[in-house]
PDB file of N, CA and C in Angstrom:
ATOM      1  N   ALA Z   1       6.324  -4.021  -6.689  1.00  0.00           N
ATOM      2  CA  ALA Z   1       5.381  -5.068  -6.337  1.00  0.00           C
ATOM      3  C   ALA Z   1       4.426  -5.299  -7.501  1.00  0.00           C
ATOM      4  N   ASN Z   2       4.017  -6.543  -7.659  1.00  0.00           N
ATOM      5  CA  ASN Z   2       3.060  -6.885  -8.710  1.00  0.00           C
ATOM      6  C   ASN Z   2       1.626  -6.916  -8.204  1.00  0.00           C
ATOM      7  N   ALA Z   3       1.486  -6.817  -6.890  1.00  0.00           N
ATOM      8  CA  ALA Z   3       0.147  -6.818  -6.298  1.00  0.00           C
ATOM      9  C   ALA Z   3       0.159  -5.948  -5.056  1.00  0.00           C
ATOM     10  N   TYR Z   4      -0.982  -5.337  -4.793  1.00  0.00           N
ATOM     11  CA  TYR Z   4      -1.154  -4.502  -3.605  1.00  0.00           C
ATOM     12  C   TYR Z   4      -2.399  -4.985  -2.875  1.00  0.00           C
ATOM     13  N   HIS Z   5      -2.303  -5.093  -1.570  1.00  0.00           N
ATOM     14  CA  HIS Z   5      -3.421  -5.571  -0.766  1.00  0.00           C
ATOM     15  C   HIS Z   5      -3.823  -4.474   0.205  1.00  0.00           C
ATOM     16  N   PHE Z   6      -5.125  -4.137   0.206  1.00  0.00           N
ATOM     17  CA  PHE Z   6      -5.619  -3.049   1.037  1.00  0.00           C
ATOM     18  C   PHE Z   6      -6.588  -3.553   2.088  1.00  0.00           C
ATOM     19  N   GLY Z   7      -6.486  -2.977   3.281  1.00  0.00           N
ATOM     20  CA  GLY Z   7      -7.398  -3.284   4.374  1.00  0.00           C
ATOM     21  C   GLY Z   7      -8.710  -2.553   4.207  1.00  0.00           C
ATOM     22  N   ASN Z   8      -9.606  -2.812   5.136  1.00  0.00           N
ATOM     23  CA  ASN Z   8     -10.960  -2.285   5.034  1.00  0.00           C
ATOM     24  C   ASN Z   8     -11.091  -0.818   5.425  1.00  0.00           C
ATOM     25  N   ALA Z   9     -10.029  -0.178   5.853  1.00  0.00           N
ATOM     26  CA  ALA Z   9     -10.118   1.217   6.287  1.00  0.00           C
ATOM     27  C   ALA Z   9     -10.191   2.204   5.117  1.00  0.00           C
ATOM     28  N   ILE Z  10     -10.033   1.714   3.910  1.00  0.00           N
ATOM     29  CA  ILE Z  10     -10.060   2.608   2.756  1.00  0.00           C
ATOM     30  C   ILE Z  10     -11.253   2.300   1.861  1.00  0.00           C
ATOM     31  N   ASP Z  11     -11.592   3.248   1.011  1.00  0.00           N
ATOM     32  CA  ASP Z  11     -12.618   3.047  -0.012  1.00  0.00           C
ATOM     33  C   ASP Z  11     -11.910   2.422  -1.209  1.00  0.00           C
ATOM     34  N   ILE Z  12     -12.147   1.141  -1.431  1.00  0.00           N
ATOM     35  CA  ILE Z  12     -11.414   0.420  -2.474  1.00  0.00           C
ATOM     36  C   ILE Z  12     -11.712   0.963  -3.867  1.00  0.00           C
ATOM     37  N   VAL Z  13     -12.925   1.421  -4.118  1.00  0.00           N
ATOM     38  CA  VAL Z  13     -13.255   1.959  -5.439  1.00  0.00           C
ATOM     39  C   VAL Z  13     -12.449   3.225  -5.707  1.00  0.00           C
ATOM     40  N   GLU Z  14     -12.384   4.112  -4.749  1.00  0.00           N
ATOM     41  CA  GLU Z  14     -11.577   5.330  -4.911  1.00  0.00           C
ATOM     42  C   GLU Z  14     -10.103   4.981  -5.066  1.00  0.00           C
ATOM     43  N   THR Z  15      -9.638   4.005  -4.325  1.00  0.00           N
ATOM     44  CA  THR Z  15      -8.239   3.590  -4.397  1.00  0.00           C
ATOM     45  C   THR Z  15      -7.915   2.999  -5.762  1.00  0.00           C
ATOM     46  N   LEU Z  16      -8.812   2.172  -6.279  1.00  0.00           N
ATOM     47  CA  LEU Z  16      -8.594   1.554  -7.588  1.00  0.00           C
ATOM     48  C   LEU Z  16      -8.402   2.595  -8.688  1.00  0.00           C
ATOM     49  N   LYS Z  17      -9.031   3.732  -8.558  1.00  0.00           N
ATOM     50  CA  LYS Z  17      -8.918   4.788  -9.558  1.00  0.00           C
ATOM     51  C   LYS Z  17      -7.486   5.302  -9.687  1.00  0.00           C
ATOM     52  N   PHE Z  18      -6.700   5.151  -8.630  1.00  0.00           N
ATOM     53  CA  PHE Z  18      -5.338   5.673  -8.621  1.00  0.00           C
ATOM     54  C   PHE Z  18      -4.271   4.592  -8.779  1.00  0.00           C
ATOM     55  N   CYS Z  19      -4.682   3.351  -8.888  1.00  0.00           N
ATOM     56  CA  CYS Z  19      -3.736   2.239  -8.982  1.00  0.00           C
ATOM     57  C   CYS Z  19      -3.491   1.869 -10.438  1.00  0.00           C
ATOM     58  N   PRO Z  20      -2.264   1.470 -10.738  1.00  0.00           N
ATOM     59  CA  PRO Z  20      -1.980   1.058 -12.118  1.00  0.00           C
ATOM     60  C   PRO Z  20      -2.781  -0.192 -12.475  1.00  0.00           C
ATOM     61  N   ASP Z  21      -3.315  -0.223 -13.690  1.00  0.00           N
ATOM     62  CA  ASP Z  21      -4.160  -1.356 -14.062  1.00  0.00           C
ATOM     63  C   ASP Z  21      -3.379  -2.617 -14.418  1.00  0.00           C
ATOM     64  N   ASP Z  22      -2.059  -2.532 -14.437  1.00  0.00           N
ATOM     65  CA  ASP Z  22      -1.262  -3.732 -14.682  1.00  0.00           C
ATOM     66  C   ASP Z  22      -0.778  -4.385 -13.385  1.00  0.00           C
ATOM     67  N   LYS Z  23      -1.292  -3.917 -12.258  1.00  0.00           N
ATOM     68  CA  LYS Z  23      -0.979  -4.497 -10.943  1.00  0.00           C
ATOM     69  C   LYS Z  23      -2.254  -5.048 -10.326  1.00  0.00           C
ATOM     70  N   LEU Z  24      -2.151  -6.149  -9.634  1.00  0.00           N
ATOM     71  CA  LEU Z  24      -3.308  -6.693  -8.936  1.00  0.00           C
ATOM     72  C   LEU Z  24      -3.607  -5.849  -7.712  1.00  0.00           C
ATOM     73  N   ILE Z  25      -4.874  -5.547  -7.518  1.00  0.00           N
ATOM     74  CA  ILE Z  25      -5.322  -4.790  -6.356  1.00  0.00           C
ATOM     75  C   ILE Z  25      -6.279  -5.697  -5.593  1.00  0.00           C
ATOM     76  N   MET Z  26      -5.914  -6.001  -4.355  1.00  0.00           N
ATOM     77  CA  MET Z  26      -6.665  -6.972  -3.576  1.00  0.00           C
ATOM     78  C   MET Z  26      -7.253  -6.336  -2.328  1.00  0.00           C
ATOM     79  N   GLY Z  27      -8.401  -6.829  -1.914  1.00  0.00           N
ATOM     80  CA  GLY Z  27      -9.019  -6.373  -0.679  1.00  0.00           C
ATOM     81  C   GLY Z  27     -10.529  -6.443  -0.792  1.00  0.00           C
ATOM     82  N   ASN Z  28     -11.236  -5.804  -0.036  1.00  0.00           N
ATOM     83  CA  ASN Z  28     -10.913  -5.275   1.263  1.00  0.00           C
ATOM     84  C   ASN Z  28     -12.100  -5.446   2.210  1.00  0.00           C
ATOM     85  N   VAL Z  29     -12.689  -6.640   2.165  1.00  0.00           N
ATOM     86  CA  VAL Z  29     -13.838  -6.948   3.009  1.00  0.00           C
ATOM     87  C   VAL Z  29     -13.395  -6.971   4.473  1.00  0.00           C
ATOM     88  N   ASP Z  30     -14.115  -6.242   5.298  1.00  0.00           N
ATOM     89  CA  ASP Z  30     -13.801  -6.128   6.724  1.00  0.00           C
ATOM     90  C   ASP Z  30     -13.851  -7.509   7.385  1.00  0.00           C
ATOM     91  N   PRO Z  31     -12.704  -7.992   7.918  1.00  0.00           N
ATOM     92  CA  PRO Z  31     -12.674  -9.327   8.497  1.00  0.00           C
ATOM     93  C   PRO Z  31     -13.478  -9.469   9.793  1.00  0.00           C
ATOM     94  N   VAL Z  32     -13.673  -8.383  10.522  1.00  0.00           N
ATOM     95  CA  VAL Z  32     -14.437  -8.449  11.768  1.00  0.00           C
ATOM     96  C   VAL Z  32     -15.868  -7.972  11.540  1.00  0.00           C
ATOM     97  N   GLY Z  33     -16.022  -6.729  11.096  1.00  0.00           N
ATOM     98  CA  GLY Z  33     -17.339  -6.131  10.957  1.00  0.00           C
ATOM     99  C   GLY Z  33     -18.243  -6.837   9.965  1.00  0.00           C
ATOM    100  N   VAL Z  34     -17.661  -7.446   8.945  1.00  0.00           N
ATOM    101  CA  VAL Z  34     -18.456  -8.165   7.950  1.00  0.00           C
ATOM    102  C   VAL Z  34     -18.354  -9.671   8.181  1.00  0.00           C
ATOM    103  N   MET Z  35     -17.159 -10.203   8.074  1.00  0.00           N
ATOM    104  CA  MET Z  35     -16.985 -11.656   8.090  1.00  0.00           C
ATOM    105  C   MET Z  35     -17.340 -12.310   9.428  1.00  0.00           C
ATOM    106  N   LYS Z  36     -17.033 -11.654  10.517  1.00  0.00           N
ATOM    107  CA  LYS Z  36     -17.286 -12.254  11.826  1.00  0.00           C
ATOM    108  C   LYS Z  36     -18.644 -11.866  12.408  1.00  0.00           C
ATOM    109  N   GLN Z  37     -19.039 -10.612  12.226  1.00  0.00           N
ATOM    110  CA  GLN Z  37     -20.209 -10.118  12.948  1.00  0.00           C
ATOM    111  C   GLN Z  37     -21.512 -10.111  12.151  1.00  0.00           C
ATOM    112  N   MET Z  38     -21.443 -10.165  10.838  1.00  0.00           N
ATOM    113  CA  MET Z  38     -22.679 -10.172  10.050  1.00  0.00           C
ATOM    114  C   MET Z  38     -23.222 -11.597   9.918  1.00  0.00           C
ATOM    115  N   ASN Z  39     -24.485 -11.676   9.543  1.00  0.00           N
ATOM    116  CA  ASN Z  39     -25.050 -12.997   9.250  1.00  0.00           C
ATOM    117  C   ASN Z  39     -24.740 -13.334   7.787  1.00  0.00           C
ATOM    118  N   PRO Z  40     -24.888 -14.600   7.389  1.00  0.00           N
ATOM    119  CA  PRO Z  40     -24.513 -14.994   6.029  1.00  0.00           C
ATOM    120  C   PRO Z  40     -25.212 -14.210   4.916  1.00  0.00           C
ATOM    121  N   ASP Z  41     -26.479 -13.898   5.091  1.00  0.00           N
ATOM    122  CA  ASP Z  41     -27.184 -13.129   4.057  1.00  0.00           C
ATOM    123  C   ASP Z  41     -26.590 -11.740   3.890  1.00  0.00           C
ATOM    124  N   ASP Z  42     -26.213 -11.122   4.998  1.00  0.00           N
ATOM    125  CA  ASP Z  42     -25.611  -9.789   4.931  1.00  0.00           C
ATOM    126  C   ASP Z  42     -24.201  -9.832   4.354  1.00  0.00           C
ATOM    127  N   VAL Z  43     -23.450 -10.890   4.672  1.00  0.00           N
ATOM    128  CA  VAL Z  43     -22.114 -11.063   4.086  1.00  0.00           C
ATOM    129  C   VAL Z  43     -22.242 -11.171   2.572  1.00  0.00           C
ATOM    130  N   LYS Z  44     -23.160 -12.009   2.135  1.00  0.00           N
ATOM    131  CA  LYS Z  44     -23.359 -12.208   0.697  1.00  0.00           C
ATOM    132  C   LYS Z  44     -23.758 -10.905   0.021  1.00  0.00           C
ATOM    133  N   ALA Z  45     -24.667 -10.160   0.629  1.00  0.00           N
ATOM    134  CA  ALA Z  45     -25.098  -8.882   0.063  1.00  0.00           C
ATOM    135  C   ALA Z  45     -23.939  -7.886   0.011  1.00  0.00           C
ATOM    136  N   TYR Z  46     -23.150  -7.835   1.069  1.00  0.00           N
ATOM    137  CA  TYR Z  46     -22.011  -6.912   1.124  1.00  0.00           C
ATOM    138  C   TYR Z  46     -21.009  -7.236   0.014  1.00  0.00           C
ATOM    139  N   VAL Z  47     -20.658  -8.516  -0.095  1.00  0.00           N
ATOM    140  CA  VAL Z  47     -19.682  -8.934  -1.105  1.00  0.00           C
ATOM    141  C   VAL Z  47     -20.229  -8.682  -2.509  1.00  0.00           C
ATOM    142  N   SER Z  48     -21.494  -8.992  -2.725  1.00  0.00           N
ATOM    143  CA  SER Z  48     -22.113  -8.755  -4.033  1.00  0.00           C
ATOM    144  C   SER Z  48     -22.054  -7.276  -4.406  1.00  0.00           C
ATOM    145  N   ASP Z  49     -22.355  -6.422  -3.444  1.00  0.00           N
ATOM    146  CA  ASP Z  49     -22.304  -4.976  -3.682  1.00  0.00           C
ATOM    147  C   ASP Z  49     -20.876  -4.532  -4.008  1.00  0.00           C
ATOM    148  N   LEU Z  50     -19.910  -5.024  -3.261  1.00  0.00           N
ATOM    149  CA  LEU Z  50     -18.511  -4.671  -3.522  1.00  0.00           C
ATOM    150  C   LEU Z  50     -18.104  -5.097  -4.929  1.00  0.00           C
ATOM    151  N   LEU Z  51     -18.479  -6.291  -5.322  1.00  0.00           N
ATOM    152  CA  LEU Z  51     -18.136  -6.761  -6.662  1.00  0.00           C
ATOM    153  C   LEU Z  51     -18.796  -5.925  -7.746  1.00  0.00           C
ATOM    154  N   GLN Z  52     -20.023  -5.503  -7.521  1.00  0.00           N
ATOM    155  CA  GLN Z  52     -20.695  -4.634  -8.496  1.00  0.00           C
ATOM    156  C   GLN Z  52     -20.001  -3.280  -8.590  1.00  0.00           C
ATOM    157  N   ARG Z  53     -19.549  -2.766  -7.452  1.00  0.00           N
ATOM    158  CA  ARG Z  53     -18.895  -1.449  -7.458  1.00  0.00           C
ATOM    159  C   ARG Z  53     -17.506  -1.499  -8.068  1.00  0.00           C
ATOM    160  N   THR Z  54     -16.905  -2.681  -8.156  1.00  0.00           N
ATOM    161  CA  THR Z  54     -15.551  -2.811  -8.709  1.00  0.00           C
ATOM    162  C   THR Z  54     -15.538  -3.490 -10.073  1.00  0.00           C
ATOM    163  N   VAL Z  55     -16.697  -3.708 -10.646  1.00  0.00           N
ATOM    164  CA  VAL Z  55     -16.805  -4.481 -11.891  1.00  0.00           C
ATOM    165  C   VAL Z  55     -15.974  -3.909 -13.033  1.00  0.00           C
ATOM    166  N   THR Z  56     -15.761  -2.627 -13.081  1.00  0.00           N
ATOM    167  CA  THR Z  56     -14.997  -2.032 -14.184  1.00  0.00           C
ATOM    168  C   THR Z  56     -13.487  -2.149 -14.009  1.00  0.00           C
ATOM    169  N   PHE Z  57     -13.051  -2.647 -12.882  1.00  0.00           N
ATOM    170  CA  PHE Z  57     -11.613  -2.768 -12.615  1.00  0.00           C
ATOM    171  C   PHE Z  57     -11.210  -4.232 -12.751  1.00  0.00           C
ATOM    172  N   LYS Z  58     -10.652  -4.575 -13.905  1.00  0.00           N
ATOM    173  CA  LYS Z  58     -10.304  -5.973 -14.179  1.00  0.00           C
ATOM    174  C   LYS Z  58      -9.133  -6.475 -13.340  1.00  0.00           C
ATOM    175  N   ASN Z  59      -8.427  -5.596 -12.669  1.00  0.00           N
ATOM    176  CA  ASN Z  59      -7.288  -6.007 -11.849  1.00  0.00           C
ATOM    177  C   ASN Z  59      -7.654  -6.187 -10.380  1.00  0.00           C
ATOM    178  N   PHE Z  60      -8.932  -6.039 -10.054  1.00  0.00           N
ATOM    179  CA  PHE Z  60      -9.367  -6.201  -8.667  1.00  0.00           C
ATOM    180  C   PHE Z  60      -9.563  -7.674  -8.338  1.00  0.00           C
ATOM    181  N   VAL Z  61      -8.995  -8.081  -7.202  1.00  0.00           N
ATOM    182  CA  VAL Z  61      -9.149  -9.445  -6.699  1.00  0.00           C
ATOM    183  C   VAL Z  61      -9.816  -9.361  -5.332  1.00  0.00           C
ATOM    184  N   LEU Z  62     -10.957  -9.985  -5.212  1.00  0.00           N
ATOM    185  CA  LEU Z  62     -11.697  -9.990  -3.959  1.00  0.00           C
ATOM    186  C   LEU Z  62     -10.929 -10.750  -2.882  1.00  0.00           C
ATOM    187  N   SER Z  63     -10.836 -10.149  -1.716  1.00  0.00           N
ATOM    188  CA  SER Z  63     -10.276 -10.830  -0.554  1.00  0.00           C
ATOM    189  C   SER Z  63     -10.702 -10.065   0.692  1.00  0.00           C
ATOM    190  N   THR Z  64     -10.420 -10.653   1.829  1.00  0.00           N
ATOM    191  CA  THR Z  64     -10.685  -9.924   3.064  1.00  0.00           C
ATOM    192  C   THR Z  64      -9.592  -8.883   3.248  1.00  0.00           C
ATOM    193  N   GLY Z  65      -9.885  -7.865   4.043  1.00  0.00           N
ATOM    194  CA  GLY Z  65      -8.951  -6.770   4.243  1.00  0.00           C
ATOM    195  C   GLY Z  65      -7.749  -7.132   5.098  1.00  0.00           C
ATOM    196  N   CYS Z  66      -7.795  -8.265   5.743  1.00  0.00           N
ATOM    197  CA  CYS Z  66      -6.700  -8.748   6.586  1.00  0.00           C
ATOM    198  C   CYS Z  66      -7.033 -10.193   6.935  1.00  0.00           C
ATOM    199  N   ASP Z  67      -6.216 -10.790   7.796  1.00  0.00           N
ATOM    200  CA  ASP Z  67      -6.483 -12.164   8.236  1.00  0.00           C
ATOM    201  C   ASP Z  67      -7.827 -12.246   8.937  1.00  0.00           C
ATOM    202  N   LEU Z  68      -8.480 -13.380   8.780  1.00  0.00           N
ATOM    203  CA  LEU Z  68      -9.738 -13.592   9.488  1.00  0.00           C
ATOM    204  C   LEU Z  68      -9.452 -13.902  10.957  1.00  0.00           C
ATOM    205  N   PRO Z  69     -10.208 -13.297  11.858  1.00  0.00           N
ATOM    206  CA  PRO Z  69     -10.020 -13.583  13.279  1.00  0.00           C
ATOM    207  C   PRO Z  69     -10.636 -14.947  13.630  1.00  0.00           C
ATOM    208  N   PRO Z  70     -10.298 -15.462  14.802  1.00  0.00           N
ATOM    209  CA  PRO Z  70     -10.912 -16.721  15.244  1.00  0.00           C
ATOM    210  C   PRO Z  70     -12.434 -16.578  15.331  1.00  0.00           C
ATOM    211  N   GLN Z  71     -13.108 -17.679  15.214  1.00  0.00           N
ATOM    212  CA  GLN Z  71     -14.561 -17.770  15.341  1.00  0.00           C
ATOM    213  C   GLN Z  71     -15.362 -17.098  14.231  1.00  0.00           C
ATOM    214  N   VAL Z  72     -14.746 -16.872  13.071  1.00  0.00           N
ATOM    215  CA  VAL Z  72     -15.547 -16.425  11.931  1.00  0.00           C
ATOM    216  C   VAL Z  72     -16.412 -17.622  11.535  1.00  0.00           C
ATOM    217  N   PRO Z  73     -17.717 -17.433  11.472  1.00  0.00           N
ATOM    218  CA  PRO Z  73     -18.592 -18.557  11.136  1.00  0.00           C
ATOM    219  C   PRO Z  73     -18.292 -19.119   9.739  1.00  0.00           C
ATOM    220  N   ALA Z  74     -18.219 -20.416   9.651  1.00  0.00           N
ATOM    221  CA  ALA Z  74     -17.960 -21.066   8.364  1.00  0.00           C
ATOM    222  C   ALA Z  74     -19.036 -20.696   7.343  1.00  0.00           C
ATOM    223  N   VAL Z  75     -20.264 -20.504   7.806  1.00  0.00           N
ATOM    224  CA  VAL Z  75     -21.343 -20.123   6.874  1.00  0.00           C
ATOM    225  C   VAL Z  75     -21.082 -18.751   6.264  1.00  0.00           C
ATOM    226  N   ASN Z  76     -20.374 -17.880   6.978  1.00  0.00           N
ATOM    227  CA  ASN Z  76     -20.041 -16.567   6.422  1.00  0.00           C
ATOM    228  C   ASN Z  76     -18.961 -16.684   5.356  1.00  0.00           C
ATOM    229  N   ILE Z  77     -18.017 -17.584   5.572  1.00  0.00           N
ATOM    230  CA  ILE Z  77     -16.983 -17.818   4.552  1.00  0.00           C
ATOM    231  C   ILE Z  77     -17.638 -18.398   3.302  1.00  0.00           C
ATOM    232  N   SER Z  78     -18.560 -19.315   3.498  1.00  0.00           N
ATOM    233  CA  SER Z  78     -19.292 -19.883   2.360  1.00  0.00           C
ATOM    234  C   SER Z  78     -20.089 -18.815   1.631  1.00  0.00           C
ATOM    235  N   ALA Z  79     -20.710 -17.904   2.366  1.00  0.00           N
ATOM    236  CA  ALA Z  79     -21.487 -16.824   1.761  1.00  0.00           C
ATOM    237  C   ALA Z  79     -20.588 -15.906   0.927  1.00  0.00           C
ATOM    238  N   PHE Z  80     -19.389 -15.643   1.412  1.00  0.00           N
ATOM    239  CA  PHE Z  80     -18.390 -14.842   0.699  1.00  0.00           C
ATOM    240  C   PHE Z  80     -18.124 -15.452  -0.679  1.00  0.00           C
ATOM    241  N   PHE Z  81     -17.829 -16.751  -0.699  1.00  0.00           N
ATOM    242  CA  PHE Z  81     -17.506 -17.418  -1.959  1.00  0.00           C
ATOM    243  C   PHE Z  81     -18.735 -17.641  -2.834  1.00  0.00           C
ATOM    244  N   GLU Z  82     -19.887 -17.814  -2.231  1.00  0.00           N
ATOM    245  CA  GLU Z  82     -21.121 -17.948  -2.998  1.00  0.00           C
ATOM    246  C   GLU Z  82     -21.424 -16.658  -3.754  1.00  0.00           C
ATOM    247  N   ALA Z  83     -21.223 -15.526  -3.096  1.00  0.00           N
ATOM    248  CA  ALA Z  83     -21.436 -14.240  -3.762  1.00  0.00           C
ATOM    249  C   ALA Z  83     -20.488 -14.083  -4.948  1.00  0.00           C
ATOM    250  N   LEU Z  84     -19.238 -14.477  -4.773  1.00  0.00           N
ATOM    251  CA  LEU Z  84     -18.259 -14.396  -5.855  1.00  0.00           C
ATOM    252  C   LEU Z  84     -18.657 -15.317  -7.011  1.00  0.00           C
ATOM    253  N   LYS Z  85     -19.065 -16.511  -6.686  1.00  0.00           N
ATOM    254  CA  LYS Z  85     -19.465 -17.474  -7.721  1.00  0.00           C
ATOM    255  C   LYS Z  85     -20.662 -16.950  -8.516  1.00  0.00           C
ATOM    256  N   GLU Z  86     -21.654 -16.430  -7.836  1.00  0.00           N
ATOM    257  CA  GLU Z  86     -22.830 -15.880  -8.507  1.00  0.00           C
ATOM    258  C   GLU Z  86     -22.470 -14.668  -9.364  1.00  0.00           C
ATOM    259  N   PHE Z  87     -21.576 -13.831  -8.847  1.00  0.00           N
ATOM    260  CA  PHE Z  87     -21.131 -12.667  -9.602  1.00  0.00           C
ATOM    261  C   PHE Z  87     -20.461 -13.102 -10.905  1.00  0.00           C
ATOM    262  N   ASN Z  88     -19.579 -14.072 -10.810  1.00  0.00           N
ATOM    263  CA  ASN Z  88     -18.862 -14.532 -11.998  1.00  0.00           C
ATOM    264  C   ASN Z  88     -19.804 -15.141 -13.026  1.00  0.00           C
ATOM    265  N   LYS Z  89     -20.833 -15.818 -12.574  1.00  0.00           N
ATOM    266  CA  LYS Z  89     -21.804 -16.411 -13.496  1.00  0.00           C
ATOM    267  C   LYS Z  89     -22.626 -15.340 -14.221  1.00  0.00           C
ATOM    268  N   SER Z  90     -22.857 -14.226 -13.553  1.00  0.00           N
ATOM    269  CA  SER Z  90     -23.764 -13.217 -14.109  1.00  0.00           C
ATOM    270  C   SER Z  90     -23.067 -12.119 -14.900  1.00  0.00           C
ATOM    271  N   ASN Z  91     -21.773 -12.173 -15.011  1.00  0.00           N
ATOM    272  CA  ASN Z  91     -21.049 -11.116 -15.727  1.00  0.00           C
ATOM    273  C   ASN Z  91     -20.457 -11.641 -17.016  1.00  0.00           C
ATOM    274  N   VAL Z  92     -20.534 -10.831 -18.040  1.00  0.00           N
ATOM    275  CA  VAL Z  92     -20.065 -11.218 -19.363  1.00  0.00           C
ATOM    276  C   VAL Z  92     -18.565 -11.460 -19.360  1.00  0.00           C
ATOM    277  N   HIS Z  93     -17.808 -10.529 -18.814  1.00  0.00           N
ATOM    278  CA  HIS Z  93     -16.364 -10.726 -18.766  1.00  0.00           C
ATOM    279  C   HIS Z  93     -15.997 -11.374 -17.440  1.00  0.00           C
ATOM    280  N   ASP Z  94     -14.983 -12.190 -17.469  1.00  0.00           N
ATOM    281  CA  ASP Z  94     -14.564 -12.889 -16.262  1.00  0.00           C
ATOM    282  C   ASP Z  94     -13.290 -12.251 -15.750  1.00  0.00           C
ATOM    283  N   LYS Z  95     -13.442 -11.198 -14.964  1.00  0.00           N
ATOM    284  CA  LYS Z  95     -12.273 -10.463 -14.490  1.00  0.00           C
ATOM    285  C   LYS Z  95     -11.403 -11.313 -13.590  1.00  0.00           C
ATOM    286  N   ASN Z  96     -11.963 -12.319 -12.920  1.00  0.00           N
ATOM    287  CA  ASN Z  96     -11.159 -13.150 -12.032  1.00  0.00           C
ATOM    288  C   ASN Z  96     -10.231 -14.065 -12.809  1.00  0.00           C
ATOM    289  N   VAL Z  97     -10.626 -14.485 -14.008  1.00  0.00           N
ATOM    290  CA  VAL Z  97      -9.725 -15.245 -14.856  1.00  0.00           C
ATOM    291  C   VAL Z  97      -8.560 -14.355 -15.266  1.00  0.00           C
ATOM    292  N   VAL Z  98      -8.864 -13.110 -15.626  1.00  0.00           N
ATOM    293  CA  VAL Z  98      -7.810 -12.163 -15.978  1.00  0.00           C
ATOM    294  C   VAL Z  98      -6.852 -12.010 -14.808  1.00  0.00           C
ATOM    295  N   CYS Z  99      -7.397 -11.858 -13.606  1.00  0.00           N
ATOM    296  CA  CYS Z  99      -6.552 -11.681 -12.433  1.00  0.00           C
ATOM    297  C   CYS Z  99      -5.727 -12.921 -12.152  1.00  0.00           C
ATOM    298  N   LEU Z 100      -6.312 -14.097 -12.314  1.00  0.00           N
ATOM    299  CA  LEU Z 100      -5.567 -15.328 -12.073  1.00  0.00           C
ATOM    300  C   LEU Z 100      -4.428 -15.466 -13.071  1.00  0.00           C
ATOM    301  N   GLU Z 101      -4.640 -15.038 -14.305  1.00  0.00           N
ATOM    302  CA  GLU Z 101      -3.553 -15.068 -15.282  1.00  0.00           C
ATOM    303  C   GLU Z 101      -2.425 -14.150 -14.842  1.00  0.00           C
ATOM    304  N   LYS Z 102      -2.761 -12.988 -14.296  1.00  0.00           N
ATOM    305  CA  LYS Z 102      -1.732 -12.067 -13.805  1.00  0.00           C
ATOM    306  C   LYS Z 102      -1.011 -12.650 -12.607  1.00  0.00           C
ATOM    307  N   VAL Z 103      -1.729 -13.336 -11.721  1.00  0.00           N
ATOM    308  CA  VAL Z 103      -1.089 -13.978 -10.567  1.00  0.00           C
ATOM    309  C   VAL Z 103      -0.081 -15.004 -11.057  1.00  0.00           C
ATOM    310  N   ASN Z 104      -0.451 -15.778 -12.064  1.00  0.00           N
ATOM    311  CA  ASN Z 104       0.453 -16.795 -12.589  1.00  0.00           C
ATOM    312  C   ASN Z 104       1.700 -16.187 -13.217  1.00  0.00           C
ATOM    313  N   ASP Z 105       1.609 -14.943 -13.665  1.00  0.00           N
ATOM    314  CA  ASP Z 105       2.765 -14.272 -14.258  1.00  0.00           C
ATOM    315  C   ASP Z 105       3.747 -13.742 -13.225  1.00  0.00           C
ATOM    316  N   LEU Z 106       3.326 -13.668 -11.962  1.00  0.00           N
ATOM    317  CA  LEU Z 106       4.188 -13.076 -10.924  1.00  0.00           C
ATOM    318  C   LEU Z 106       5.415 -13.904 -10.652  1.00  0.00           C
TER     319      LEU Z 106
END
C-alpha cells in the first residue's frame, strides 16, 4: 500500500514513528467525539494541536479517523479546514504539498 489510514483509537504521533516515511499516513481526528460533539472552537483547537504534534512528519495527511456520522455540524467541518489553512500559512515548509505530490504518484 502507498498510504495507510488510521482511526482515532491510536496515538498517531507514536504510530508515525514506526511508519515508513515514503508512505502516506492519514488520520485520525475522532469523527464523533471531536467532529460531531465538540463546538467549532474546540474542533479548531484540537486540529491545530494535532497538526503541531505531527509537524515533523512530512508524510502525515490530516483526515478524520473514519467516515463522518450524520448530523456533524457544518461549522465543525469548516473549523477543521480553517485550522489546516492557518497551520499551512504559519509553517515554513508545506508538508501538505509534499503529501499531495505523493498522492499524485500513487
